[in-house]
Coordinates of C-alpha atoms in Angstrom, one line a residue:
X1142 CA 52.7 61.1 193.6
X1143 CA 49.6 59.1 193.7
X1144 CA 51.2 56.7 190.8
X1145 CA 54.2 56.1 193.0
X1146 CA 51.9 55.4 196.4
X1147 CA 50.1 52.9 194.2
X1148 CA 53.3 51.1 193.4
X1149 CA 54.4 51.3 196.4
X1150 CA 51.2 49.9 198.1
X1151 CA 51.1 46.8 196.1
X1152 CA 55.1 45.9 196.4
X1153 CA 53.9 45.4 200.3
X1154 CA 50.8 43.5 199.5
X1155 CA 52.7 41.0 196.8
X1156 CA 55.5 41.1 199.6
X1157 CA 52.6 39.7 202.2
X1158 CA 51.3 37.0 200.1
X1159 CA 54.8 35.4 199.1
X1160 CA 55.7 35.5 202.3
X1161 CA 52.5 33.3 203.2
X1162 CA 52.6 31.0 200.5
X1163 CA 56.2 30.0 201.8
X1164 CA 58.1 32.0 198.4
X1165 CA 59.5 34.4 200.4
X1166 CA 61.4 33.9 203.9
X1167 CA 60.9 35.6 206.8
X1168 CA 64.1 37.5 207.1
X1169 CA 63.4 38.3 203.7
X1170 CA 60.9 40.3 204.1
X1171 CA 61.4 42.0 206.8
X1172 CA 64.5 43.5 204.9
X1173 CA 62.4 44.3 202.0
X1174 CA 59.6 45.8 204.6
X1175 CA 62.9 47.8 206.3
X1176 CA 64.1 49.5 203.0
X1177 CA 60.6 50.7 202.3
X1178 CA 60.2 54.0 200.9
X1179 CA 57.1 54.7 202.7
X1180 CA 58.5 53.9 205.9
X1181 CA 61.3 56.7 205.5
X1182 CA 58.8 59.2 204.4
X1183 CA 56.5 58.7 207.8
X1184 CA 59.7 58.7 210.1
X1185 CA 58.9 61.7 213.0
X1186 CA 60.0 62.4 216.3
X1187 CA 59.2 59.4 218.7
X1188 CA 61.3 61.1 221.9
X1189 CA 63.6 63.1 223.0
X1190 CA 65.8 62.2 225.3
X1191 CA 66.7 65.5 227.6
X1192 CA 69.8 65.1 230.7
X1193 CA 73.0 66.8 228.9
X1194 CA 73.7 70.4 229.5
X1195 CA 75.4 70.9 226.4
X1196 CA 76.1 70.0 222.8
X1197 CA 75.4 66.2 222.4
X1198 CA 78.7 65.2 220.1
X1199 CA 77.8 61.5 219.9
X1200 CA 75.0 59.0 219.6
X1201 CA 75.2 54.9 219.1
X1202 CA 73.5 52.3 220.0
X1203 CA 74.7 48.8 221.2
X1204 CA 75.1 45.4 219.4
X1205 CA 71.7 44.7 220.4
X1206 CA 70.0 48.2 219.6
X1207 CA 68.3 48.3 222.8
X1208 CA 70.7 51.0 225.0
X1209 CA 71.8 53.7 223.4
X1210 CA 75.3 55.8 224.7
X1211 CA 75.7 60.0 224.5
X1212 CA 78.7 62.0 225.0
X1213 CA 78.4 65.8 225.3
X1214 CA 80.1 68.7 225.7
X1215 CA 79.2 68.5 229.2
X1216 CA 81.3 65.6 229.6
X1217 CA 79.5 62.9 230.3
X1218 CA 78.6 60.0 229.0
X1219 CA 75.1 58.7 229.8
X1220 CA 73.4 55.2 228.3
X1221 CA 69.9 55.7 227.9
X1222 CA 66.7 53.3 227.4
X1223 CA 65.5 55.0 224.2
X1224 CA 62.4 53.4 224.3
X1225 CA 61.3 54.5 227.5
X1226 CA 64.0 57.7 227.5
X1227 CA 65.0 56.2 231.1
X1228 CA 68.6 56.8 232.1
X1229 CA 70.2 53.4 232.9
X1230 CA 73.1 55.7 233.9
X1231 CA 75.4 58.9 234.0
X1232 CA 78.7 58.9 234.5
X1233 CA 81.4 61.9 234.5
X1234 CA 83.8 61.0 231.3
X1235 CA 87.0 61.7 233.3
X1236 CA 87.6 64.4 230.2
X1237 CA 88.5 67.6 231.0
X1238 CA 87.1 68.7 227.7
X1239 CA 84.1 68.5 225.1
X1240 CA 83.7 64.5 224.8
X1241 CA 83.8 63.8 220.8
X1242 CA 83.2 59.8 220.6
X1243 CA 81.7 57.6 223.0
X1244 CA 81.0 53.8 222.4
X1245 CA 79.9 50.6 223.7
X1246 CA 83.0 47.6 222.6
X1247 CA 80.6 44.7 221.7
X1248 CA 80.3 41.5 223.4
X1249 CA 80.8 43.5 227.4
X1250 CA 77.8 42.9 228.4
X1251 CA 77.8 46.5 227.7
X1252 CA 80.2 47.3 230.6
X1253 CA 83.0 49.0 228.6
X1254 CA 82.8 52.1 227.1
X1255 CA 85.5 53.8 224.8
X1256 CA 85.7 57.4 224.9
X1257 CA 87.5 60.3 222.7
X1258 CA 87.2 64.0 223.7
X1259 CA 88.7 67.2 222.5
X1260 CA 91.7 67.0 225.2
X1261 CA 93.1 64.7 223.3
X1262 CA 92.7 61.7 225.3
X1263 CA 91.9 58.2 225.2
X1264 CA 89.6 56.6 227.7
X1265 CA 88.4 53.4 229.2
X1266 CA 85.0 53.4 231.3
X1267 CA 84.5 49.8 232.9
X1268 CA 80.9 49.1 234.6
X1269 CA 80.7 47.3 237.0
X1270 CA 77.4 45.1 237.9
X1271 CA 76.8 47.6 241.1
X1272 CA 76.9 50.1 238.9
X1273 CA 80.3 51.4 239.5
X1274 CA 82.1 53.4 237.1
X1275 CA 85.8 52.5 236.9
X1276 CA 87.7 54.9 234.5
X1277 CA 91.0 54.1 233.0
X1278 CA 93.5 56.6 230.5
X1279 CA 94.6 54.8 227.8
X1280 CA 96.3 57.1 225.3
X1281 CA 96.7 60.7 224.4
X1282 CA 96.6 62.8 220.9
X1283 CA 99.1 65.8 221.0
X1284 CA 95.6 67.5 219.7
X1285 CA 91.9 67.1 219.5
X1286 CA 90.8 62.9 219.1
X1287 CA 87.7 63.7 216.9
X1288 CA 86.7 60.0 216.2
X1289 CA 87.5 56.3 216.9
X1290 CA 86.3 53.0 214.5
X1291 CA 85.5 49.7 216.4
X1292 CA 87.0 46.9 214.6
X1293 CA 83.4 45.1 213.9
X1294 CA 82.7 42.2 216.4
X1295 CA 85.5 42.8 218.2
X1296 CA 85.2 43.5 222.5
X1297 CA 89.3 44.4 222.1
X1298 CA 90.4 46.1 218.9
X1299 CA 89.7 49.2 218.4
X1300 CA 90.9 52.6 216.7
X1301 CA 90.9 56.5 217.0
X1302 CA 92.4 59.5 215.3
X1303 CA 93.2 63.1 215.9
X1304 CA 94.2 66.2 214.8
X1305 CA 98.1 66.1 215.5
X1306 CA 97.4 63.7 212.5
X1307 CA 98.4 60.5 214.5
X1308 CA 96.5 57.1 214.5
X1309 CA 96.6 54.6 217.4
X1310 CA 95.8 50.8 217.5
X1311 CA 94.3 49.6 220.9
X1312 CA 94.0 46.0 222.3
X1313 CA 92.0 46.1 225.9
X1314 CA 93.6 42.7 226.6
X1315 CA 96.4 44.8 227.1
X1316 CA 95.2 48.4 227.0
X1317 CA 98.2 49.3 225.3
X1318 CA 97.8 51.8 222.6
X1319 CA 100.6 51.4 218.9
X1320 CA 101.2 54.5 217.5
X1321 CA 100.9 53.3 213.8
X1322 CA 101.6 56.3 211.8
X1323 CA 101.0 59.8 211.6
X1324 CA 99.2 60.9 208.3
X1325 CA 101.6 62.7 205.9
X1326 CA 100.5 65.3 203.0
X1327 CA 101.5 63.5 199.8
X1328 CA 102.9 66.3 198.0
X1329 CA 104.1 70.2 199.6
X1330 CA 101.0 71.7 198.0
X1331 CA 100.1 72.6 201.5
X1332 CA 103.4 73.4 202.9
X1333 CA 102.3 74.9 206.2
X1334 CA 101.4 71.7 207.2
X1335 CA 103.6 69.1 208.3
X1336 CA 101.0 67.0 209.1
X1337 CA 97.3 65.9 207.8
X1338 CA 94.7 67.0 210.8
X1339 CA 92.2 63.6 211.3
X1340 CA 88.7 64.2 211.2
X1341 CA 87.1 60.8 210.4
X1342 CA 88.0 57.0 210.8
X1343 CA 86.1 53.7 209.9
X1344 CA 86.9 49.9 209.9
X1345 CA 85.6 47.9 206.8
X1346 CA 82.8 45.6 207.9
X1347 CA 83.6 42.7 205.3
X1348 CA 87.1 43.1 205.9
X1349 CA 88.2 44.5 209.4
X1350 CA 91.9 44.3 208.3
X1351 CA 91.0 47.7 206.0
X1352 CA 90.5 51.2 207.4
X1353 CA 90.2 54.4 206.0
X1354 CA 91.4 57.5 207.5
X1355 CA 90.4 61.2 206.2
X1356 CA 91.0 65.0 207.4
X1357 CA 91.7 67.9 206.6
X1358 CA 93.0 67.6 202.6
X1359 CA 90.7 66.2 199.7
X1360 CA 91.8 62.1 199.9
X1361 CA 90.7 59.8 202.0
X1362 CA 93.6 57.0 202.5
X1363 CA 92.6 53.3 202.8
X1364 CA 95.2 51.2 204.6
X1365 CA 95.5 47.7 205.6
X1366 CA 96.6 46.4 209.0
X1367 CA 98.3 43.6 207.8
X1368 CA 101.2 45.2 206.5
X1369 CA 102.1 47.1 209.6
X1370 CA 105.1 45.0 211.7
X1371 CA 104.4 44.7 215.0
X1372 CA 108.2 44.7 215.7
X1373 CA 108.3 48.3 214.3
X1374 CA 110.6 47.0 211.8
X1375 CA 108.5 48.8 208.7
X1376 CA 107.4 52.3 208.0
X1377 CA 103.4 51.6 207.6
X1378 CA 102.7 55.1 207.0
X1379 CA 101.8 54.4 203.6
X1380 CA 98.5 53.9 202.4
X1381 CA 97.5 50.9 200.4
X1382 CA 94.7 52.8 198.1
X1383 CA 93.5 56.6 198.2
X1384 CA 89.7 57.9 197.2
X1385 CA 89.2 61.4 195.9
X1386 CA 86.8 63.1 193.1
X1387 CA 88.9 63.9 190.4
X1388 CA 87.6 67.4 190.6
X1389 CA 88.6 67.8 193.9
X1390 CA 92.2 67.0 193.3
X1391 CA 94.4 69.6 194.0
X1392 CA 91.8 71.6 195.3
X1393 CA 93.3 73.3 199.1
X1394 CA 90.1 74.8 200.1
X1395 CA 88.2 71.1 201.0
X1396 CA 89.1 68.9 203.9
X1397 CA 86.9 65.1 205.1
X1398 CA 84.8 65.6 208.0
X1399 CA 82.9 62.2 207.9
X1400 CA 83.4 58.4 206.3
X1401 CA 80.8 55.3 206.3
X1402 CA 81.6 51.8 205.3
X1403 CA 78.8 50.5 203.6
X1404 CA 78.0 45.9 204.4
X1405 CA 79.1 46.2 200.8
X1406 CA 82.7 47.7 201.8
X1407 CA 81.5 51.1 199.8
X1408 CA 83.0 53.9 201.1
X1409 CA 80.7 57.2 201.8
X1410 CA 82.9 60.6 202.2
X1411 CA 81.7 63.7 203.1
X1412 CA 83.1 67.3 202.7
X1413 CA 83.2 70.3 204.1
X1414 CA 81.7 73.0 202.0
X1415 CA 80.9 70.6 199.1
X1416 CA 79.0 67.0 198.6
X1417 CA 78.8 63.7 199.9
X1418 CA 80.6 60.8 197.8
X1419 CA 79.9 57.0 197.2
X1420 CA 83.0 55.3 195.9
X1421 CA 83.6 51.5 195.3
X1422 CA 86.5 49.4 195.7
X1423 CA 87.8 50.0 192.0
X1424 CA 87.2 53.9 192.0
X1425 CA 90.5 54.1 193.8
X1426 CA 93.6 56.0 192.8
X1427 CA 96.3 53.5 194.1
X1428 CA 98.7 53.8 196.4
X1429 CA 100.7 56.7 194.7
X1430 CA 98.0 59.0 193.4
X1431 CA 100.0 62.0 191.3
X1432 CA 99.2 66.1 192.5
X1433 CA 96.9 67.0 189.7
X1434 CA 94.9 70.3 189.5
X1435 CA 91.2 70.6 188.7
X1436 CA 92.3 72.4 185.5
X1437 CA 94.2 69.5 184.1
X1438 CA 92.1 67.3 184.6
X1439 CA 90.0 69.4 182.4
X1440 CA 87.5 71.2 185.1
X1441 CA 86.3 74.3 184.4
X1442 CA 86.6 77.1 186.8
X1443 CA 83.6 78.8 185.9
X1444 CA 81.7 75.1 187.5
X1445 CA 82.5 76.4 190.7
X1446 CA 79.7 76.9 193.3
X1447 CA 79.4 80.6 194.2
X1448 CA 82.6 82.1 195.8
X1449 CA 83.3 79.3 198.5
X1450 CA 85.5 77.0 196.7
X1451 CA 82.7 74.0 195.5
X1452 CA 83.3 72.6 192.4
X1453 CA 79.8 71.6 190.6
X1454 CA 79.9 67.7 188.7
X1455 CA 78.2 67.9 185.4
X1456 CA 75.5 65.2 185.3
X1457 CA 77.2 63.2 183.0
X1458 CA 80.1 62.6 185.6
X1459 CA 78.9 62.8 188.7
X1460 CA 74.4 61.3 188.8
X1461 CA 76.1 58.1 187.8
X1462 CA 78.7 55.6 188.4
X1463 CA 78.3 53.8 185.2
X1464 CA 81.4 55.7 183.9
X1465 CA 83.4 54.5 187.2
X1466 CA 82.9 58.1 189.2
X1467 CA 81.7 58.4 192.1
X1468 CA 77.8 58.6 193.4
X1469 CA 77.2 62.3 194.8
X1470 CA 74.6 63.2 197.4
X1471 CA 73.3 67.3 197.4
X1472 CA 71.1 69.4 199.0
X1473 CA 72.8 69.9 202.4
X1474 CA 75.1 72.4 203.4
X1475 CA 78.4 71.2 205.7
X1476 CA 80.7 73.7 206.6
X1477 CA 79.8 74.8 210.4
X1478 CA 80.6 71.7 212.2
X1479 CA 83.1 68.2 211.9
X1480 CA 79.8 66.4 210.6
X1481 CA 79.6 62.5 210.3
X1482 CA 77.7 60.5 207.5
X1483 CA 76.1 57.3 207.5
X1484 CA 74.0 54.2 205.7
X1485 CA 70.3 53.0 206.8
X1486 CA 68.3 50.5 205.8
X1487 CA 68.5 46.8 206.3
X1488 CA 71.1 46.7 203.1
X1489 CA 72.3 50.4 203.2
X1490 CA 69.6 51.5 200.6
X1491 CA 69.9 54.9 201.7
X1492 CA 72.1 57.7 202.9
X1493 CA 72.2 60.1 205.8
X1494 CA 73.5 63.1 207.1
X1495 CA 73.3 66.3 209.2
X1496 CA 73.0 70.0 207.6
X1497 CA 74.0 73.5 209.1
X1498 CA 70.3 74.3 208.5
X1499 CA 69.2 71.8 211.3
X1500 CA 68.0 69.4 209.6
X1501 CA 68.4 65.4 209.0
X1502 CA 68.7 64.3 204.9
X1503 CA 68.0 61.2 203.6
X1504 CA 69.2 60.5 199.9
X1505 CA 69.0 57.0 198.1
X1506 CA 71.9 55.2 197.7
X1507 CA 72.0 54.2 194.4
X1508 CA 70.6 57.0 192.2
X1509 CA 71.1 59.7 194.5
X1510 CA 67.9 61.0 195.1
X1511 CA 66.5 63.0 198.3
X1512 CA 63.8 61.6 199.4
X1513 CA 63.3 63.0 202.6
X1514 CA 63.9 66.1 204.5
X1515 CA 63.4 66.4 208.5
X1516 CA 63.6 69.6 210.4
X1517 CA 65.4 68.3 213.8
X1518 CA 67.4 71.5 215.5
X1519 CA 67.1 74.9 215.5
X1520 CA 71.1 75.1 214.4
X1521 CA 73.5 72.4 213.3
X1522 CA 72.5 68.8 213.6
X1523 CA 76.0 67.0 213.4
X1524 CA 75.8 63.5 214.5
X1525 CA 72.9 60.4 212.5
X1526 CA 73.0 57.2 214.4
X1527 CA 71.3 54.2 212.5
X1528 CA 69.8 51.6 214.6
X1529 CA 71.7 47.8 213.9
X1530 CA 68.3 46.1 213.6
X1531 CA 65.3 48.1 213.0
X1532 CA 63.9 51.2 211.3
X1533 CA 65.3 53.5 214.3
X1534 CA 67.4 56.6 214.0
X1535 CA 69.0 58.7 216.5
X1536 CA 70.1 62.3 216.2
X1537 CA 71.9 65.1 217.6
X1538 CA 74.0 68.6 217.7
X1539 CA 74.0 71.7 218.6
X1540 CA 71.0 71.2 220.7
X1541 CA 71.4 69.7 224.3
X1542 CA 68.8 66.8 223.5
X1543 CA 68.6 63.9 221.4
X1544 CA 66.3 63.0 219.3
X1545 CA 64.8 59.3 218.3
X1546 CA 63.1 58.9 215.0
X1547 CA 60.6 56.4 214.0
X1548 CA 57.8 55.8 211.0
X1549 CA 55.3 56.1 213.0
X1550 CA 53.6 59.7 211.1
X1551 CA 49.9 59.0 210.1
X1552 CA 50.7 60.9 207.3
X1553 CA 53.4 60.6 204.6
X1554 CA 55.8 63.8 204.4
X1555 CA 56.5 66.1 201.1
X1556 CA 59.9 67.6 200.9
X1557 CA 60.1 71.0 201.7
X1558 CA 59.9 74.2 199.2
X1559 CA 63.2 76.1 201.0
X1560 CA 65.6 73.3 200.7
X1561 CA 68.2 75.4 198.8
X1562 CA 67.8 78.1 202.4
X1563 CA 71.6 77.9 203.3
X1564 CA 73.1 79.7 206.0
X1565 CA 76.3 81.2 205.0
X1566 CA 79.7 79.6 205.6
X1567 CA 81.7 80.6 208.4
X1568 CA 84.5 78.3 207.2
X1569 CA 86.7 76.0 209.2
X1570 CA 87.4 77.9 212.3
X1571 CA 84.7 76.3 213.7
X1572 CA 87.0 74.5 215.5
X1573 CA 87.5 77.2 218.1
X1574 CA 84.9 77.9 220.6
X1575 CA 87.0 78.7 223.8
X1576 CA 90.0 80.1 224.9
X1577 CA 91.4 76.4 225.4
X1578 CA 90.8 75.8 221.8
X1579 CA 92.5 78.7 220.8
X1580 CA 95.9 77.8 222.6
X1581 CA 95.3 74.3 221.8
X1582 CA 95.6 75.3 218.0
X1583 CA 99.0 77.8 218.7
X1584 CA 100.7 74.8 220.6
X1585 CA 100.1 72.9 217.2
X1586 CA 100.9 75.1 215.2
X1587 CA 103.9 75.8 217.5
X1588 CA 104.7 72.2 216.9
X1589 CA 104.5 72.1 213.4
X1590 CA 107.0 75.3 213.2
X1591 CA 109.5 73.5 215.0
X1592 CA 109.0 70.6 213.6
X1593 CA 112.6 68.9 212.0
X1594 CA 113.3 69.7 208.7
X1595 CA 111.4 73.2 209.8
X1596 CA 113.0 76.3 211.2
X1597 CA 112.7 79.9 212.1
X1598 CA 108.8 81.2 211.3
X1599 CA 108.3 81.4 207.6
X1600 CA 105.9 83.9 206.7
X1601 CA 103.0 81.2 205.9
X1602 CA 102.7 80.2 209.8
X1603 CA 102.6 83.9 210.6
X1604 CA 100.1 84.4 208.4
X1605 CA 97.7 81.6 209.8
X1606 CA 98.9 82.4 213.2
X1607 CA 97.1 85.6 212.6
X1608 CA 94.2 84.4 210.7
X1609 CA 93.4 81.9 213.3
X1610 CA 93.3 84.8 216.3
X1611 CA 91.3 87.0 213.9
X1612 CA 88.8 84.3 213.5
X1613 CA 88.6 83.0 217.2
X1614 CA 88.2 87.0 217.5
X1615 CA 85.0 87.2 215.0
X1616 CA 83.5 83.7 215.6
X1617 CA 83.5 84.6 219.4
X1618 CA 81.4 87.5 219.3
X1619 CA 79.1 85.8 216.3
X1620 CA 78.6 82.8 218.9
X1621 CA 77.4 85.0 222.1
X1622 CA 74.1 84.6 221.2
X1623 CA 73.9 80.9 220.3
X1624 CA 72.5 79.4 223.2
X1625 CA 73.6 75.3 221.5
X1626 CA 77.4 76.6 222.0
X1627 CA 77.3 77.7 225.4
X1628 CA 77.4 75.9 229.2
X1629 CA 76.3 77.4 232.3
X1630 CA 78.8 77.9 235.3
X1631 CA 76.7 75.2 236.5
X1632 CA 78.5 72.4 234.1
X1633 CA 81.5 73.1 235.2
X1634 CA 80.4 71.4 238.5
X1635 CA 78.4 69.1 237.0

């Protein structure tokens, strides 16, 4: 350790001194000052920002990094000053349901907020410079909108998804929404599903004509928005590249709950009951990737994880992408909550996520290494906001608050002894937390029944129909004493 603090002490002193002597530029160095170990092992909490009376779903800054918007299970939306924890305002979302996504379209001023919630809908929030909140409906998923992907620079384009498995296109010149497609399974592996349930969306950075969409099966599908005829004269449902371990092919038991473009148009995946994954443009399977089983492809069985379905990478596959497989990131546990992933650091040197153990995990990029562990919720923390400029994070989850993170500890952290601590999977029914939920989840699976090419029950829907009411069942009564899932009679009024 003290070897390492050494190196890492005279890295910033050689930093200082060429940037003085005129070798090393000013932007430079502050990148090289951002990506700093020893900054990411002195981040602690800097505030918390307390005014949502329920599970805070989603943090993100603006372009500038100085306001910061949160959506809640409360439904509102409020934009804070983080650095002060002032609210600048507080609006009701016009959701009549837990709001999922909230943020800011770039170059408003600010002043118009895009909103996704778990009724489904698509929302517009313009402010006015009185302060006025004027709300506008703008689209609506047959099922819960978990995310939506700003297409970078843009104050018009943007994109959500949901789980009825459709993907809309918006344009706020028009505020018109194009139903592109609606995410197929490629093969009838899963043939009680007619349609691939959306967790996760993200637009390329370096190339805002690709986006990658991901859910509940193992690929993640890359397509390209240049091939889709405006004129509806073309069937743009299919993807133009997929992404998937190759151990994980053919495996029914994962699903995608979070994606992160990397500057470097790297693609981070995260998945439920399993790892996180780093995969470059070439570690794609094409456009037609075949059904293949971990067995053919020469997995083991006996690498599984325990009883719940993970699949453990030997090191020579999986610590290094030398061999063209994917980076892997370990150590936290995903399986509670729809979790998203991210990048930080001026370059994306590192890698961070949420954990059902409550806390935040930082991991190198390249290497895969955790360096850092932070405790940050008694429960689940779900959602890791990276500020655009600076060495700022933002978190949040089960807890009503959010927390702001910054290197400002006297004293540099150690990871923790009890990292390997899990609490035990409860699997995906998650999903369900009310009655609403529940008949939200019958009515799609009602659909995908009676869906053409479909009829009569067949004894698979049956079966999950029952499953899913045995689980809302047991997951209600495990949940009554979890005070992070819960709002008062109060909220309702709010």
């Amino acid at each position: 350790m003290n070897k390492r603090t050494r190196t890492s002490v005279d890295k910033a002193v050689v930093n200082v001194w060429k940037r003085e002597v005129g070798q090393l530029s000013t932007r430079n160095f502050a990148h090289r000052l951002g990506a700093s170990e020893d900054l990411v092992w002195r981040f602690d909490i800097y505030r918390k920002l307390e005014k949502h009376r329920g599970c805070v779903n989603t943090v993100s800054f603006n372009a500038d990094g100085d306001v910061l918007v949160s959506g809640s299970d409360d439904r509102r939306v409020i934009l804070w000053d983080w650095e002060t924890g002032r609210v600048k305002l507080s609006f009701h979302s016009g959701h009549n349901n837990n709001v999922f996504q909230a943020k800011i379209m770039p170059y408003t001023d600010d002043r118009s907020i895009v909103t996704c919630a778990a009724d489904g809908q698509v929302r517009l929030a313009e402010i006015s410079e009185c302060g006025r909140v004027e709300m506008k409906l703008l689209a609506k998923h047959q099922a819960r909108a978990h995310k939506l992907a700003i297409e970078p620079g843009s104050p018009h384009i943007f994109y959500t998804c949901g789980e009825d498995g459709l993907v809309q296109h918006f344009d706020l010149r028009t505020q018109a929404a194009t139903k592109l497609f609606t995410c197929q399974p490629i093969d009838d592996r899963r043939n009680y599903m007619s349609v691939i349930p959306l967790n996760a969306i993200s637009v390329d950075p370096r190339n805002p004509n690709l986006f990658a969409v991901a859910g509940s099966d193992e690929y993640t599908r890359l397509y390209d928005i240049r091939k889709y005829k405006w004129d509806g004269s073309t069937d743009f449902g299919q993807p133009t590249n997929y992404f998937c371990p190759l151990h994980l092919i053919g495996d029914e038991h994962v699903g995608i709950t979070g994606l992160a473009f990397s500057e470097q148009s790297e693609l981070l995946v995260s998945y439920n009951d399993e790892f996180i994954y780093l995969f470059t443009r070439d570690m794609g399977l094409g456009p037609n990737p075949l059904p293949a089983s971990p067995v053919s492809l020469g997995i083991d069985a006996s690498d599984k994880i325990g009883g719940d379905h993970q699949f453990s990478a030997c090191p020579s596959t999986m610590e290094t992408d030398e061999n063209g497989t994917p980076q892997v990131y370990k150590g936290h546990r995903n399986c509670e909550t729809v979790k998203g992933v991210n990048f930080f650091g001026p370059n994306c040197e590192y890698v961070v996520s949420g954990s059902d153990c409550g806390r935040i995990f930082i991991w190198k990029k390249k290497g895969g290494e955790l360096i850092r562990v932070m405790e940050a919720d008694k429960t689940v923390v779900n959602c890791i906001e990276c500020h655009p400029h600076t060495m700022v994070l933002a978190s949040s989850g089960i807890e009503s608050d959010i927390k702001i993170w910054t290197p400002k500890a006297l004293e540099r952290a150690t990871l923790p002894t009890n990292i390997e601590e899990k609490p035990k999977a409860r699997g995906w029914m998650y999903r369900i937390a009310s009655p609403d939920d529940l008949m939200l989840q019958l009515f799609s699976l009602q659909r995908q029944r009676t869906s053409p090419g479909r009829s009569g029950e067949t004894s698979d829907a049956r079966r999950e129909l029952l499953d899913l009411i045995m689980t809302f069942n047991a997951n209600s009564d495990a949940s009554s004493d979890n005070e992070g899932d819960t709002i008062s009679q109060d909220d309702l009024f709010y």
